[in-house]
Tab-separated table of C-alpha atoms in Angstrom:
chain	number	residue	atom	x	y	z
A	1496	MET	CA	-25.992	-37.737	15.703
A	1497	PRO	CA	-28.038	-34.913	13.716
A	1498	LYS	CA	-31.552	-34.914	14.104
A	1499	VAL	CA	-34.182	-34.391	11.746
A	1500	VAL	CA	-37.302	-32.344	12.966
A	1501	SER	CA	-40.779	-31.407	11.963
A	1502	TYR	CA	-42.447	-27.932	12.440
A	1503	LYS	CA	-45.548	-27.301	11.990
A	1504	LYS	CA	-46.536	-24.041	10.291
A	1505	GLY	CA	-46.215	-21.332	12.912
A	1506	SER	CA	-43.680	-23.216	14.770
A	1507	ILE	CA	-40.721	-21.287	16.179
A	1508	PRO	CA	-37.811	-23.172	16.210
A	1509	TYR	CA	-36.022	-20.320	18.529
A	1510	PHE	CA	-36.917	-17.221	19.512
A	1511	GLU	CA	-34.382	-13.642	19.596
A	1512	GLY	CA	-32.151	-13.894	22.938
A	1513	ASP	CA	-32.037	-17.715	23.264
A	1514	ARG	CA	-29.113	-19.244	23.824
A	1515	ASP	CA	-28.420	-22.965	22.149
A	1516	ASP	CA	-25.558	-24.611	20.201
A	1517	ARG	CA	-28.111	-25.982	17.670
A	1518	ILE	CA	-27.262	-25.241	13.734
A	1519	PHE	CA	-30.233	-26.138	11.367
A	1520	ILE	CA	-30.403	-27.153	7.630
A	1521	LEU	CA	-33.645	-26.719	6.369
A	1522	GLN	CA	-34.782	-29.945	3.904
A	1523	LYS	CA	-38.175	-28.956	3.211
A	1524	GLY	CA	-40.750	-26.015	3.610
A	1525	CYS	CA	-39.840	-22.297	4.607
A	1526	VAL	CA	-38.633	-20.985	7.621
A	1527	HIS	CA	-38.465	-16.743	8.206
A	1528	LEU	CA	-35.727	-15.038	10.202
A	1529	SER	CA	-36.753	-12.133	11.682
A	1530	ALA	CA	-35.369	-9.279	13.504
A	1531	VAL	CA	-35.774	-5.656	14.369
A	1532	ASP	CA	-33.353	-3.422	12.710
A	1533	VAL	CA	-31.333	-1.599	15.395
A	1534	GLU	CA	-31.137	1.824	13.462
A	1535	THR	CA	-34.635	2.192	11.691
A	1536	LYS	CA	-36.410	0.055	14.453
A	1537	GLU	CA	-38.212	-1.817	11.676
A	1538	SER	CA	-38.668	-5.241	10.960
A	1539	VAL	CA	-36.543	-6.923	8.579
A	1540	VAL	CA	-36.945	-10.558	7.473
A	1541	ASN	CA	-35.108	-13.069	5.294
A	1542	GLN	CA	-36.303	-16.331	4.113
A	1543	VAL	CA	-34.139	-19.530	4.346
A	1544	LYS	CA	-34.459	-21.785	1.332
A	1545	PRO	CA	-34.135	-25.626	1.445
A	1546	GLY	CA	-30.796	-26.649	1.681
A	1547	GLU	CA	-29.689	-23.488	3.546
A	1548	PHE	CA	-27.861	-23.284	6.859
A	1549	PHE	CA	-29.674	-20.904	9.905
A	1550	GLY	CA	-28.312	-20.354	13.262
A	1551	VAL	CA	-24.889	-20.584	12.268
A	1552	LYS	CA	-23.619	-17.489	13.466
A	1553	SER	CA	-24.755	-17.422	17.024
A	1554	ALA	CA	-24.303	-21.066	17.726
A	1555	LEU	CA	-20.552	-20.882	16.837
A	1556	GLY	CA	-20.163	-17.772	18.100
A	1557	ARG	CA	-21.989	-18.680	21.606
A	1558	PHE	CA	-23.658	-15.762	21.797
A	1559	PRO	CA	-27.551	-15.013	22.201
A	1560	ARG	CA	-29.988	-15.474	18.715
A	1561	GLU	CA	-29.989	-12.316	17.224
A	1562	GLU	CA	-33.533	-13.155	15.193
A	1563	THR	CA	-36.396	-15.449	15.577
A	1564	ALA	CA	-36.873	-18.233	13.204
A	1565	THR	CA	-40.183	-19.160	12.413
A	1566	ALA	CA	-41.853	-22.138	10.034
A	1567	ILE	CA	-43.985	-20.073	7.457
A	1568	SER	CA	-45.060	-23.572	6.195
A	1569	ASP	CA	-44.943	-27.281	7.523
A	1570	SER	CA	-41.221	-27.572	7.393
A	1571	ILE	CA	-38.448	-30.480	7.772
A	1572	VAL	CA	-35.109	-29.506	9.405
A	1573	VAL	CA	-31.960	-31.171	10.124
A	1574	CYS	CA	-30.376	-30.282	13.965
A	1575	LEU	CA	-26.982	-30.361	14.643
A	1576	THR	CA	-25.258	-29.439	17.593
A	1577	VAL	CA	-21.614	-27.514	17.180
A	1578	GLN	CA	-19.599	-30.725	17.594
A	1579	GLU	CA	-21.726	-32.284	15.100
A	1580	PHE	CA	-21.303	-29.622	12.470
A	1581	GLU	CA	-17.494	-29.668	12.929
A	1582	ALA	CA	-17.556	-33.007	11.954
A	1583	ASN	CA	-19.715	-33.263	9.367
A	1584	PHE	CA	-18.662	-30.114	7.814
A	1585	SER	CA	-15.673	-28.459	8.511
A	1586	SER	CA	-13.559	-30.700	5.807
A	1587	ASN	CA	-16.091	-29.447	3.198
A	1588	THR	CA	-14.188	-26.763	1.788
A	1589	GLN	CA	-16.726	-25.170	-0.756
A	1590	ILE	CA	-19.304	-24.829	2.128
A	1591	ILE	CA	-16.799	-23.528	4.698
A	1592	LEU	CA	-15.878	-20.641	1.814
A	1593	LYS	CA	-19.117	-19.664	1.297
A	1594	MET	CA	-19.913	-19.138	4.904
A	1595	LEU	CA	-16.867	-17.434	5.319
A	1596	ARG	CA	-17.271	-14.967	2.356
A	1597	VAL	CA	-21.083	-14.640	3.185
A	1598	PHE	CA	-19.871	-13.315	6.899
A	1599	SER	CA	-16.922	-11.113	5.872
A	1600	SER	CA	-19.901	-9.531	3.476
A	1601	GLN	CA	-21.710	-9.019	6.749
A	1602	LEU	CA	-18.916	-7.805	8.731
A	1603	ARG	CA	-18.040	-5.250	6.014
A	1604	SER	CA	-21.308	-3.910	5.875
A	1605	ILE	CA	-21.564	-3.310	9.505
A	1606	HIS	CA	-18.271	-1.497	9.340
A	1607	LYS	CA	-19.707	0.920	6.748
A	1608	LYS	CA	-22.826	1.404	9.044
A	1609	ILE	CA	-20.601	2.323	12.176
A	1610	GLU	CA	-18.185	4.421	9.638
A	1611	SER	CA	-21.454	6.306	8.441
A	1612	ILE	CA	-22.569	7.057	12.124
A	1613	LEU	CA	-19.436	8.214	13.096
A	1614	GLN	CA	-18.913	10.096	9.980
A	1615	SER	CA	-16.018	8.853	8.722
A	1616	VAL	CA	-14.450	9.434	5.359
A	1617	PRO	CA	-12.846	6.362	3.982
A	1618	GLU	CA	-9.237	7.599	2.961
A	1619	LYS	CA	-7.609	6.717	-0.351
A	1620	PRO	CA	-5.269	3.866	0.234
A	1621	VAL	CA	-2.124	5.979	-0.936
A	1622	THR	CA	-3.033	8.963	1.433
A	1623	GLY	CA	-3.894	6.823	4.198
A	1624	MET	CA	-0.988	4.891	4.374
A	1625	TYR	CA	0.957	8.209	4.163
A	1626	SER	CA	-1.102	9.494	7.125
A	1627	VAL	CA	0.170	6.076	9.277
A	1628	ALA	CA	3.604	6.663	8.431
A	1629	LYS	CA	3.422	10.350	9.094
A	1630	TYR	CA	1.939	9.804	12.676
A	1631	PHE	CA	4.541	7.053	13.426
A	1632	TYR	CA	6.911	9.496	12.392
A	1633	ASP	CA	5.957	12.592	14.221
A	1634	ASP	CA	5.741	10.127	17.557
A	1635	GLU	CA	9.070	8.855	17.201
A	1636	ARG	CA	8.292	5.541	16.631
A	1637	TYR	CA	11.011	4.953	14.373
A	1638	VAL	CA	10.697	1.089	14.072
A	1639	SER	CA	6.853	1.087	13.251
A	1640	CYS	CA	7.607	4.244	10.778
A	1641	TYR	CA	10.363	2.593	8.752
A	1642	ASP	CA	8.427	-0.357	8.423
A	1643	VAL	CA	5.266	1.273	7.075
A	1644	CYS	CA	7.468	3.733	4.833
A	1645	LEU	CA	8.957	0.586	2.986
A	1646	LYS	CA	5.526	-1.140	2.496
A	1647	PHE	CA	4.285	2.171	1.005
A	1648	LEU	CA	7.194	2.525	-1.227
A	1649	LEU	CA	6.862	-0.711	-2.370
A	1650	ARG	CA	2.973	-0.328	-2.940
A	1651	PHE	CA	3.106	3.393	-4.564
A	1652	PRO	CA	6.707	4.140	-5.673
A	1653	THR	CA	5.334	7.338	-7.908
A	1654	SER	CA	2.980	8.901	-5.521
A	1655	VAL	CA	2.748	12.354	-4.820
A	1656	TYR	CA	3.930	11.534	-1.352
A	1657	THR	CA	6.908	9.347	-2.361
A	1658	ASP	CA	9.878	12.061	-1.713
A	1659	GLU	CA	8.380	12.636	2.078
A	1660	VAL	CA	8.073	9.280	2.715
A	1661	LYS	CA	11.726	8.421	1.347
A	1662	ARG	CA	12.695	11.109	3.875
A	1663	MET	CA	10.877	9.875	6.994
A	1664	PHE	CA	12.334	6.208	5.848
A	1665	LYS	CA	15.724	7.526	5.820
A	1666	GLU	CA	15.644	9.281	9.274
A	1667	SER	CA	13.967	6.393	10.663
A	1668	SER	CA	16.790	4.179	9.514
A	1669	LEU	CA	19.535	6.290	10.771
A	1670	HIS	CA	17.560	6.483	14.186
A	1671	ILE	CA	17.507	2.575	14.069
A	1672	GLN	CA	20.691	1.982	13.230
A	1673	LYS	CA	22.145	4.011	16.295
A	1674	ASN	CA	19.762	1.672	18.270
A	1675	PRO	CA	19.994	-1.732	15.962
A	1676	SER	CA	18.884	-4.287	19.128
A	1677	VAL	CA	15.304	-4.402	18.183
A	1678	TYR	CA	15.843	-6.242	14.897
A	1679	ASP	CA	18.798	-8.293	16.734
A	1680	GLU	CA	16.331	-9.620	19.349
A	1681	LEU	CA	13.832	-11.485	17.924
A	1682	GLY	CA	13.932	-14.371	20.173
A	1683	ILE	CA	10.488	-15.998	20.788
A	1684	ASP	CA	9.360	-17.126	24.259
A	1685	ALA	CA	8.583	-20.800	24.183
A	1686	ASP	CA	4.937	-20.136	25.764
A	1687	GLY	CA	1.896	-19.985	23.755
A	1688	GLY	CA	2.685	-21.941	20.623
A	1689	LEU	CA	0.073	-23.660	19.038
A	1690	ARG	CA	1.090	-27.563	18.448
A	1691	GLN	CA	-1.023	-28.237	15.760
A	1692	PHE	CA	1.326	-25.546	13.555
A	1693	GLU	CA	4.440	-26.572	14.655
A	1694	LEU	CA	5.109	-29.246	11.897
A	1695	PRO	CA	7.764	-28.647	9.625
A	1696	ALA	CA	5.564	-28.380	6.658
A	1697	PHE	CA	4.223	-25.010	8.199
A	1698	GLU	CA	7.617	-23.693	8.894
A	1699	ARG	CA	7.987	-22.155	5.264
A	1700	PHE	CA	4.907	-19.706	5.823
A	1701	ALA	CA	6.667	-18.544	9.462
A	1702	LYS	CA	7.464	-14.797	10.126
A	1703	LYS	CA	9.365	-13.161	12.980
A	1704	TYR	CA	8.634	-9.613	14.121
A	1705	GLY	CA	10.440	-7.563	16.992
A	1706	PRO	CA	8.408	-5.181	19.350
A	1707	GLY	CA	7.127	-2.354	17.348
A	1708	GLN	CA	7.450	-3.561	13.751
A	1709	VAL	CA	4.403	-3.368	11.709
A	1710	ILE	CA	3.449	-6.276	10.390
A	1711	ILE	CA	0.011	-4.933	8.885
A	1712	SER	CA	-0.413	-1.416	7.749
A	1713	GLU	CA	-3.948	0.340	7.630
A	1714	TYR	CA	-4.958	1.087	3.928
A	1715	GLU	CA	-2.042	-1.275	2.122
A	1716	PRO	CA	-3.818	-4.162	0.009
A	1717	GLY	CA	-4.587	-6.930	1.681
A	1718	ASP	CA	-2.992	-10.022	0.189
A	1719	THR	CA	-1.874	-12.152	3.363
A	1720	PHE	CA	-3.489	-13.430	6.536
A	1721	TYR	CA	-1.622	-14.307	9.969
A	1722	LEU	CA	-2.104	-16.715	12.371
A	1723	ILE	CA	-0.179	-15.946	15.803
A	1724	GLN	CA	1.947	-18.747	17.275
A	1725	LYS	CA	3.704	-16.642	19.959
A	1726	GLY	CA	3.639	-13.341	21.333
A	1727	GLU	CA	1.309	-10.397	21.264
A	1728	VAL	CA	0.034	-8.223	18.291
A	1729	GLN	CA	-1.601	-4.664	18.968
A	1730	LEU	CA	-4.331	-3.646	16.657
A	1731	LEU	CA	-3.949	0.209	16.053
A	1732	LYS	CA	-6.278	2.632	13.917
A	1733	CYS	CA	-4.858	6.301	13.226
A	1734	VAL	CA	-7.492	8.767	13.330
A	1735	ASN	CA	-6.400	12.550	12.634
A	1736	GLY	CA	-2.602	12.258	13.702
A	1737	SER	CA	-3.532	10.302	16.845
A	1738	ALA	CA	-3.801	6.212	17.179
A	1739	LYS	CA	-6.436	4.383	18.865
A	1740	ASN	CA	-5.819	1.128	20.764
A	1741	LEU	CA	-8.549	-1.529	18.937
A	1742	ASP	CA	-7.060	-4.802	20.447
A	1743	ILE	CA	-4.550	-7.162	21.544
A	1744	LEU	CA	-4.333	-10.425	19.804
A	1745	ARG	CA	-2.416	-13.555	21.137
A	1746	ALA	CA	-1.028	-16.994	20.476
A	1747	GLY	CA	-4.257	-18.716	18.503
A	1748	GLU	CA	-5.599	-15.846	17.071
A	1749	PHE	CA	-5.841	-14.560	13.045
A	1750	PHE	CA	-5.740	-11.177	11.654
A	1751	GLY	CA	-5.772	-10.016	8.387
A	1752	GLU	CA	-8.304	-12.559	7.396
A	1753	MET	CA	-11.211	-9.868	6.074
A	1754	ALA	CA	-9.028	-8.290	3.432
A	1755	ILE	CA	-8.242	-11.685	1.630
A	1756	LEU	CA	-11.468	-12.450	1.211
A	1757	ASP	CA	-13.072	-9.561	-0.072
A	1758	ASN	CA	-9.834	-7.768	-1.651
A	1759	SER	CA	-10.302	-4.898	0.573
A	1760	PRO	CA	-7.776	-2.482	1.854
A	1761	ARG	CA	-6.661	-3.156	5.293
A	1762	SER	CA	-8.920	-1.609	8.201
A	1763	ALA	CA	-6.432	-1.482	11.201
A	1764	THR	CA	-2.537	-1.337	11.804
A	1765	CYS	CA	-0.963	-4.693	13.255
A	1766	MET	CA	2.143	-3.935	14.914
A	1767	ALA	CA	4.390	-6.647	17.080
A	1768	LYS	CA	3.642	-5.525	21.096
A	1769	THR	CA	6.300	-8.123	22.014
A	1770	SER	CA	8.582	-10.503	20.062
A	1771	VAL	CA	6.002	-12.560	17.535
A	1772	LYS	CA	6.267	-15.341	15.503
A	1773	CYS	CA	3.164	-15.588	13.481
A	1774	LEU	CA	2.071	-18.010	10.184
A	1775	GLU	CA	1.756	-15.652	6.786
A	1776	PHE	CA	-0.603	-17.394	4.058
A	1777	SER	CA	-1.647	-15.925	0.983
A	1778	LYS	CA	-4.581	-15.648	-1.145
A	1779	VAL	CA	-2.970	-18.318	-3.436
A	1780	ASN	CA	-2.653	-20.961	-0.634
A	1781	PHE	CA	-5.523	-19.951	1.274
A	1782	GLU	CA	-8.080	-22.859	0.155
A	1783	THR	CA	-5.491	-25.238	0.050
A	1784	LEU	CA	-4.515	-24.494	3.697
A	1785	ILE	CA	-7.962	-24.487	4.745
A	1786	THR	CA	-8.841	-28.088	2.726
A	1787	GLY	CA	-5.855	-29.536	4.432
A	1788	ASN	CA	-6.344	-28.600	8.099
A	1789	SER	CA	-10.582	-28.181	9.005
A	1790	GLN	CA	-9.526	-27.148	12.489
A	1791	LEU	CA	-8.124	-23.792	11.002
A	1792	ALA	CA	-11.290	-23.339	9.004
A	1793	MET	CA	-13.659	-23.543	11.911
A	1794	ASN	CA	-11.430	-21.391	14.034
A	1795	LEU	CA	-11.438	-18.757	11.185
A	1796	LEU	CA	-15.495	-19.330	10.998
A	1797	LYS	CA	-15.745	-19.043	14.842
A	1798	LEU	CA	-13.842	-15.588	14.796
A	1799	PHE	CA	-15.873	-14.370	12.090
A	1800	CYS	CA	-19.274	-14.981	14.365
A	1801	LYS	CA	-17.428	-13.362	17.027
A	1802	ARG	CA	-16.281	-10.300	15.042
A	1803	ILE	CA	-20.038	-9.968	13.521
A	1804	TYR	CA	-21.477	-10.012	16.957
A	1805	ASP	CA	-19.043	-7.325	18.700
A	1806	GLN	CA	-19.349	-4.972	15.877
A	1807	HIS	CA	-23.206	-5.193	15.795
A	1808	ARG	CA	-22.987	-4.818	19.526
A	1809	ARG	CA	-21.001	-1.800	19.072
A	1810	PHE	CA	-23.324	-0.298	16.600
A	1811	LYS	CA	-26.577	-0.712	18.872
A	1812	VAL	CA	-24.185	1.779	21.072
A	1813	LEU	CA	-23.906	4.249	18.538
A	1814	VAL	CA	-27.255	4.274	17.167
A	1815	ILE	CA	-28.430	5.566	20.841
A	1816	ASN	CA	-29.053	9.249	20.575
A	1817	ASP	CA	-29.185	10.384	24.272
A	1818	ASN	CA	-25.319	10.626	25.160
A	1819	GLN	CA	-25.738	9.822	28.841
A	1820	ALA	CA	-27.573	6.393	27.956
A	1821	ARG	CA	-25.222	5.747	25.179
A	1822	ILE	CA	-21.946	6.234	27.248
A	1823	ALA	CA	-24.171	3.808	30.188
A	1824	ASP	CA	-24.421	1.186	27.243
A	1825	VAL	CA	-20.688	1.568	26.826
A	1826	PHE	CA	-20.080	0.516	30.054
A	1827	LEU	CA	-22.138	-2.301	29.683
A	1828	LEU	CA	-20.787	-3.152	26.747
A	1829	LEU	CA	-17.397	-3.116	28.143
A	1830	HIS	CA	-18.312	-5.213	31.141
A	1831	GLU	CA	-19.770	-7.951	28.505
A	1832	MET	CA	-16.270	-7.957	27.172
A	1833	GLN	CA	-14.589	-9.062	30.439
A	1834	PRO	CA	-14.060	-12.912	30.672
A	1835	ASN	CA	-14.989	-13.875	34.103
A	1836	ASN	CA	-18.110	-11.241	34.547
A	1837	THR	CA	-21.483	-12.564	36.080
A	1838	ALA	CA	-24.930	-11.597	36.422
A	1839	ALA	CA	-24.427	-11.267	40.203
A	1840	ASP	CA	-21.706	-8.405	39.650
A	1841	THR	CA	-22.561	-5.070	41.504
A	1842	THR	CA	-19.740	-2.829	41.637
A	1843	VAL	CA	-17.275	-3.293	38.386
A	1844	ARG	CA	-14.021	-2.014	37.673
A	1845	LEU	CA	-13.174	-1.032	33.979
A	1846	ASP	CA	-9.611	-0.169	33.107
A	1847	VAL	CA	-10.193	2.500	30.540
A	1848	THR	CA	-10.018	6.208	30.487
A	1849	ILE	CA	-12.046	8.953	29.230
A	1850	SER	CA	-10.511	8.708	25.536
A	1851	ASP	CA	-11.218	5.056	25.484
A	1852	ILE	CA	-14.803	5.798	26.435
A	1853	ALA	CA	-15.228	8.782	24.098
A	1854	HIS	CA	-13.985	6.198	21.303
A	1855	TRP	CA	-16.127	3.361	22.098
A	1856	ALA	CA	-19.253	6.016	22.361
A	1857	GLY	CA	-18.269	7.759	19.343
A	1858	LEU	CA	-18.392	11.167	21.179
A	1859	SER	CA	-16.219	14.172	21.597
A	1860	TYR	CA	-13.464	13.873	24.435
A	1861	GLU	CA	-15.233	17.509	25.831
A	1862	THR	CA	-18.965	15.773	25.719
A	1863	THR	CA	-17.686	12.576	27.256
A	1864	LYS	CA	-16.009	14.238	30.241
A	1865	GLU	CA	-19.076	16.055	30.888
A	1866	GLU	CA	-21.250	13.388	30.713
A	1867	MET	CA	-19.067	11.378	32.944
A	1868	SER	CA	-18.533	14.267	35.449
A	1869	LYS	CA	-22.539	14.088	35.917
A	1870	LEU	CA	-22.384	10.514	36.608
A	1871	ASN	CA	-19.555	10.919	39.082
A	1872	GLU	CA	-21.348	13.683	40.789
A	1873	LYS	CA	-24.158	11.337	41.409
A	1874	ARG	CA	-22.081	8.908	42.663
A	1875	ARG	CA	-22.652	6.039	40.137
A	1876	ILE	CA	-19.245	6.191	39.159
A	1877	GLU	CA	-15.812	6.887	40.200
A	1878	LEU	CA	-13.189	8.356	37.774
A	1879	PHE	CA	-9.345	7.493	38.248
A	1880	ASP	CA	-6.396	8.293	35.682
A	1881	ASN	CA	-6.632	4.984	33.847
A	1882	TYR	CA	-9.551	3.156	35.589
A	1883	GLY	CA	-13.159	3.817	36.719
A	1884	ILE	CA	-15.267	2.205	39.106
A	1885	ILE	CA	-18.996	1.343	38.279
A	1886	GLU	CA	-20.945	1.287	41.487
A	1887	ASN	CA	-23.934	-0.711	40.106
A	1888	ILE	CA	-23.632	-1.750	36.827
A	1889	ALA	CA	-27.598	-2.624	36.995
A	1890	ASP	CA	-28.048	1.297	37.234
A	1891	MET	CA	-26.332	1.697	33.775
A	1892	LYS	CA	-28.669	-1.177	32.540
A	1893	ARG	CA	-31.769	0.825	33.764
A	1894	VAL	CA	-30.454	3.933	31.896
A	1895	VAL	CA	-30.472	2.260	29.009
A	1896	ASP	CA	-33.605	0.159	29.158
A	1897	LEU	CA	-35.498	3.418	30.101
A	1898	TYR	CA	-34.296	5.334	26.973
A	1899	ASN	CA	-35.001	2.095	24.701
A	1900	THR	CA	-38.587	2.035	26.093
A	1901	GLN	CA	-38.762	5.750	25.307
A	1902	ALA	CA	-37.514	5.399	21.831
A	1903	ASP	CA	-40.031	2.472	21.159
A	1904	LYS	CA	-42.915	4.811	22.783
A	1905	ASN	CA	-41.786	7.540	20.287
A	1906	LEU	CA	-41.709	5.212	17.019
A	1907	GLN	CA	-45.138	3.968	17.825
A	1908	ILE	CA	-46.358	7.417	18.273
A	1909	LYS	CA	-44.663	8.338	14.704
A	1910	MET	CA	-45.932	5.564	13.126
A	1911	ARG	CA	-49.407	6.620	14.013
A	1912	TYR	CA	-49.348	9.684	12.914
A	1913	LYS	CA	-47.791	8.665	9.658
A	1914	THR	CA	-50.723	5.694	9.250
A	1915	GLN	CA	-53.630	8.393	10.158
A	1916	GLY	CA	-51.573	10.724	7.536
A	1917	SER	CA	-51.504	8.275	4.667
A	1918	SER	CA	-55.694	7.135	5.267
A	1919	GLU	CA	-56.326	10.975	4.926
C-alpha cells in the first residue's frame, strides 16, 4: 500500500547516489531537487510543486539517484514502490503521456549537449539521408542502400540529390536481382517472441525484414516506432562516410520512440541484423495503443529512464578535459554496462577496439591510440585486435577520481578569485 509520509523542514527524503525504488508524489509543502551540473559544476535546483511526481527516473530505471531531495518547508508526500506505481498509474494515459513527453524532451536536451561537445553540426534531413544512402552504396551494402534510397525518393522526390539517388537505387536493385534470396528468406525463428503481443489484434501492425534491410533511416522524418517481436536490430550512425555501431536491440525492446513524441528527425539508422519481426505503430494509434496496454506504456517509460541515464553517463565522460582520465572513464562506463559486473571485479575484459574507445571518448583515433599505448606501456591494459584487458579496473577509477578532485580544487580557486574580484 502507498504510504503517506510527513517531512519536517530541512528533512531529506533521499540523497544523490542513493539506490531505492520509491516514487514520490508531493501533496503539501515544498521540495527542492538539487544537483551539480556536470559541465559547469554549478548547483542546479528544481522545485517540486504539490501534485507533481519526483524520484521517478531513478526508481523505474533502477540506477542511483541523480539529485538530492530536500523539504524546504514542512511537507507531506505519498511514497510508492515501483510495483505500486505501476498498479495505480500505468493505465492513466494522461499521466503516462505527460511523463513520456517530459522524458523525451530531457533526452533530446542531453543529445544536443553531446553534439555540442563533439562539435557535430546537424545535417539537414535531405542531405543527411543522402549521405546514409551513399555510405551503404560505397560500402557495397546494396540491400541497405536500396531501402534508404526508396525512403529518400518517397520523402524528397524533387531534391537536388534525386537523380543520384535514383542511380544508386537502380544499381542496388540490379545487384539484389542477382542475389534475391535476402528478400525471400524472411522466415522468423520461434525463439524470443513476446506472448503479450502475439494476439490476432496486433497482427495488423506486424512487419518482417530480412538481414540488412533498413527499417529506419537516420534523418528521415519520424512518424512510426517499433517493438521487436523476434530477431535482432542493429543501430548505426553514419559519420563522414563511415558507420558507428551504437547498439544491438533484441526481442522486447523498442526503437524509434523519440521521434513519435517530439516530431524530430531520426537520430540513427536501424537495420535488421537477423531476420526480424516487429510491430510498427504510428502517431495516430500510439495513444490508443498505450491506453489499451498498460504494460507497453510502462516498458516505454522504463526505456526512456534507462536511455536518459545512459546518455547522462556518457555526457559525464565527454566533459572530462584530460584525455587519459576521459579514456579511463570510458573503461568504467563500459564495465558498468556489462550485465554481470560486480564490485569485486579486478581484471576486466572489454570487447572493444581502439576505434570504439575513440567513439565513446569523443577523441580522434590517433589521440586515443597514443593514450592507450601509454596505458599499455604502464601495464595497466593489454591491447588485442578486437578486445582489451584492464588489469585492475580500480586503477581506472583512481585516475578519474584524481581528475575530479583536481577539477573541484581548480573550480574553488576560480570562484574565490571571482568573489574577491567582485568585492573589490
